[in-house]
Short mmCIF file of C-alpha atoms in Angstrom, two decimals:
data_model
loop_
_atom_site.label_atom_id
_atom_site.label_comp_id
_atom_site.label_asym_id
_atom_site.label_seq_id
_atom_site.Cartn_x
_atom_site.Cartn_y
_atom_site.Cartn_z
CA MET E 1 -42.76 39.81 -18.79
CA LYS E 2 -42.71 36.05 -19.29
CA LYS E 3 -42.94 36.46 -23.08
CA THR E 4 -40.09 38.99 -23.01
CA ILE E 5 -37.80 36.59 -21.17
CA ILE E 6 -38.72 33.75 -23.52
CA ASN E 7 -38.03 35.97 -26.55
CA ILE E 8 -34.65 37.06 -25.19
CA PHE E 9 -33.59 33.48 -24.50
CA ALA E 10 -34.87 32.35 -27.91
CA MET E 11 -32.89 35.14 -29.57
CA THR E 12 -29.82 34.13 -27.57
CA GLY E 13 -30.31 30.49 -28.59
CA ILE E 14 -30.50 31.48 -32.25
CA THR E 15 -27.41 33.63 -31.75
CA LEU E 16 -25.42 30.78 -30.24
CA VAL E 17 -26.40 28.32 -32.96
CA ALA E 18 -25.50 30.83 -35.68
CA LEU E 19 -22.27 31.67 -33.87
CA SER E 20 -21.42 27.98 -33.67
CA LEU E 21 -21.95 27.62 -37.42
CA ILE E 22 -19.69 30.61 -38.09
CA ALA E 23 -17.07 29.18 -35.71
CA LEU E 24 -17.26 25.90 -37.61
CA CYS E 25 -16.45 27.76 -40.84
CA TYR E 26 -13.34 29.16 -39.14
CA ASN E 27 -12.36 25.66 -37.94
CA ALA E 28 -12.91 26.61 -34.30
CA THR E 29 -13.29 23.77 -31.82
CA PHE E 30 -15.05 25.55 -28.94
CA LEU E 31 -16.94 28.64 -27.81
CA CYS E 32 -15.79 30.45 -24.69
CA LEU E 33 -18.25 30.56 -21.83
CA ASN E 34 -17.98 34.33 -21.54
CA THR E 35 -19.20 34.58 -25.15
CA VAL E 36 -22.51 33.04 -24.08
CA PHE E 37 -23.03 35.73 -21.44
CA GLN E 38 -21.84 38.48 -23.77
CA ALA E 39 -24.38 37.34 -26.37
CA LEU E 40 -27.10 37.25 -23.72
CA GLY E 41 -26.26 40.78 -22.57
CA VAL E 42 -26.20 42.17 -26.09
CA ASN E 43 -29.48 40.42 -26.89
CA ILE E 44 -31.09 41.95 -23.80
CA LEU E 45 -30.00 45.40 -24.99
CA ILE E 46 -31.19 44.70 -28.53
CA TYR E 47 -34.56 43.46 -27.30
CA ALA E 48 -34.95 46.48 -24.99
CA GLY E 49 -34.20 48.84 -27.86
CA ILE E 50 -36.56 47.03 -30.20
CA THR E 51 -39.28 47.24 -27.55
CA LEU E 52 -38.77 51.02 -27.42
CA ILE E 53 -38.79 51.25 -31.23
CA ASN E 54 -42.08 49.29 -31.27
CA LYS E 55 -43.64 51.91 -28.97
CA ILE E 56 -42.99 54.59 -31.57
CA GLU E 57 -45.80 54.55 -34.11
CA ILE E 58 -44.17 54.01 -37.50
CA ASN E 59 -46.68 53.38 -40.27
CA LEU E 60 -44.28 51.64 -42.64
CA ALA E 61 -43.23 48.16 -41.54
CA LEU E 62 -40.16 48.21 -43.80
CA VAL E 63 -38.91 51.48 -42.25
CA GLU E 64 -39.51 50.12 -38.75
CA THR E 65 -37.62 46.92 -39.55
CA GLY E 66 -34.79 48.99 -41.06
CA ILE E 67 -34.51 51.09 -37.90
CA LYS E 68 -34.42 47.92 -35.78
CA LEU E 69 -31.75 46.44 -38.04
CA ILE E 70 -29.58 49.57 -37.92
CA TYR E 71 -29.94 49.74 -34.13
CA ALA E 72 -28.95 46.08 -33.70
CA ILE E 73 -25.98 46.38 -36.06
CA ILE E 74 -24.66 49.52 -34.34
CA LEU E 75 -25.03 47.83 -30.96
CA ALA E 76 -23.23 44.71 -32.25
CA ILE E 77 -20.38 46.82 -33.67
CA ILE E 78 -19.94 48.67 -30.38
CA SER E 79 -20.11 45.38 -28.45
CA GLY E 80 -17.51 43.94 -30.80
CA TYR E 81 -15.08 46.63 -29.71
CA ILE E 82 -15.97 46.30 -26.03
CA PHE E 83 -15.67 42.50 -25.95
CA SER E 84 -12.78 42.22 -28.46
CA TRP E 85 -14.81 40.09 -30.87
CA TYR E 86 -12.76 41.37 -33.81
CA GLU E 87 -9.81 39.25 -32.75
CA SER E 88 -11.68 36.20 -34.05
CA LEU E 89 -14.46 37.65 -36.23
CA SER E 90 -14.37 40.23 -39.01
CA LEU E 91 -16.66 43.27 -39.08
CA PRO E 92 -18.55 42.22 -42.26
CA VAL E 93 -19.22 38.78 -40.77
CA LEU E 94 -20.51 40.37 -37.55
CA ILE E 95 -22.82 42.69 -39.53
CA GLY E 96 -24.17 39.81 -41.62
CA PHE E 97 -24.50 37.65 -38.54
CA THR E 98 -26.48 40.36 -36.71
CA ALA E 99 -28.74 41.00 -39.70
CA PHE E 100 -29.40 37.26 -40.11
CA ILE E 101 -30.36 36.83 -36.44
CA LEU E 102 -32.65 39.85 -36.44
CA ILE E 103 -34.36 38.74 -39.66
CA VAL E 104 -34.93 35.26 -38.24
CA CYS E 105 -36.38 36.74 -35.02
CA GLU E 106 -38.63 39.13 -36.97
CA PHE E 107 -39.85 36.19 -39.09
CA LEU E 108 -40.64 34.18 -35.96
CA ASP E 109 -42.53 37.19 -34.53
CA MET E 110 -44.57 37.40 -37.73
CA LEU E 111 -45.44 33.71 -37.47
CA SER E 112 -46.50 34.20 -33.86
CA LEU E 113 -48.64 37.18 -34.83
CA LYS E 114 -50.20 35.18 -37.66
CA ASN E 115 -51.17 32.43 -35.22
CA LYS E 116 -52.72 34.95 -32.83
CA VAL E 117 -54.76 36.48 -35.65
CA LYS E 118 -55.95 33.01 -36.65
CA GLU E 119 -57.00 32.26 -33.05
CA ILE E 120 -58.92 35.53 -32.84
CA ASN E 121 -60.64 34.85 -36.17
CA ASP E 122 -61.59 31.36 -34.97
CA LEU E 123 -63.10 32.82 -31.79
CA ILE E 124 -65.04 35.36 -33.80
CA GLU E 125 -66.39 32.62 -36.08
CA LYS E 126 -67.49 30.53 -33.10
CA GLN E 127 -69.40 33.46 -31.60
CA SER E 128 -71.13 34.31 -34.89
#
């Protein structure tokens, strides 16, 4: 549970930094407070969906990542309509933005997994 909360907040932090960079490109001077909570809510839904996708045994990592990406993009598109994000952000930018964030989060998960494997290997070597 603790790891889940940390992952959701990390994903939200990455989202807000990326969103700030996009806003900078559009010469924006601020982010609305409700945008922070909207991003948090969408990230919770994305993380919940990805957790469910992970429970399904898919043998191909690329297919699994593709399903996660499609899920996140569809959720972002729907959220864009619900929260009126398209008044200040175009659909292609939102899709690219969502894909970028998910790829960064997947990369960070791979690094975390790599570190866990290294720790396990070190423990095995010590016991041998």
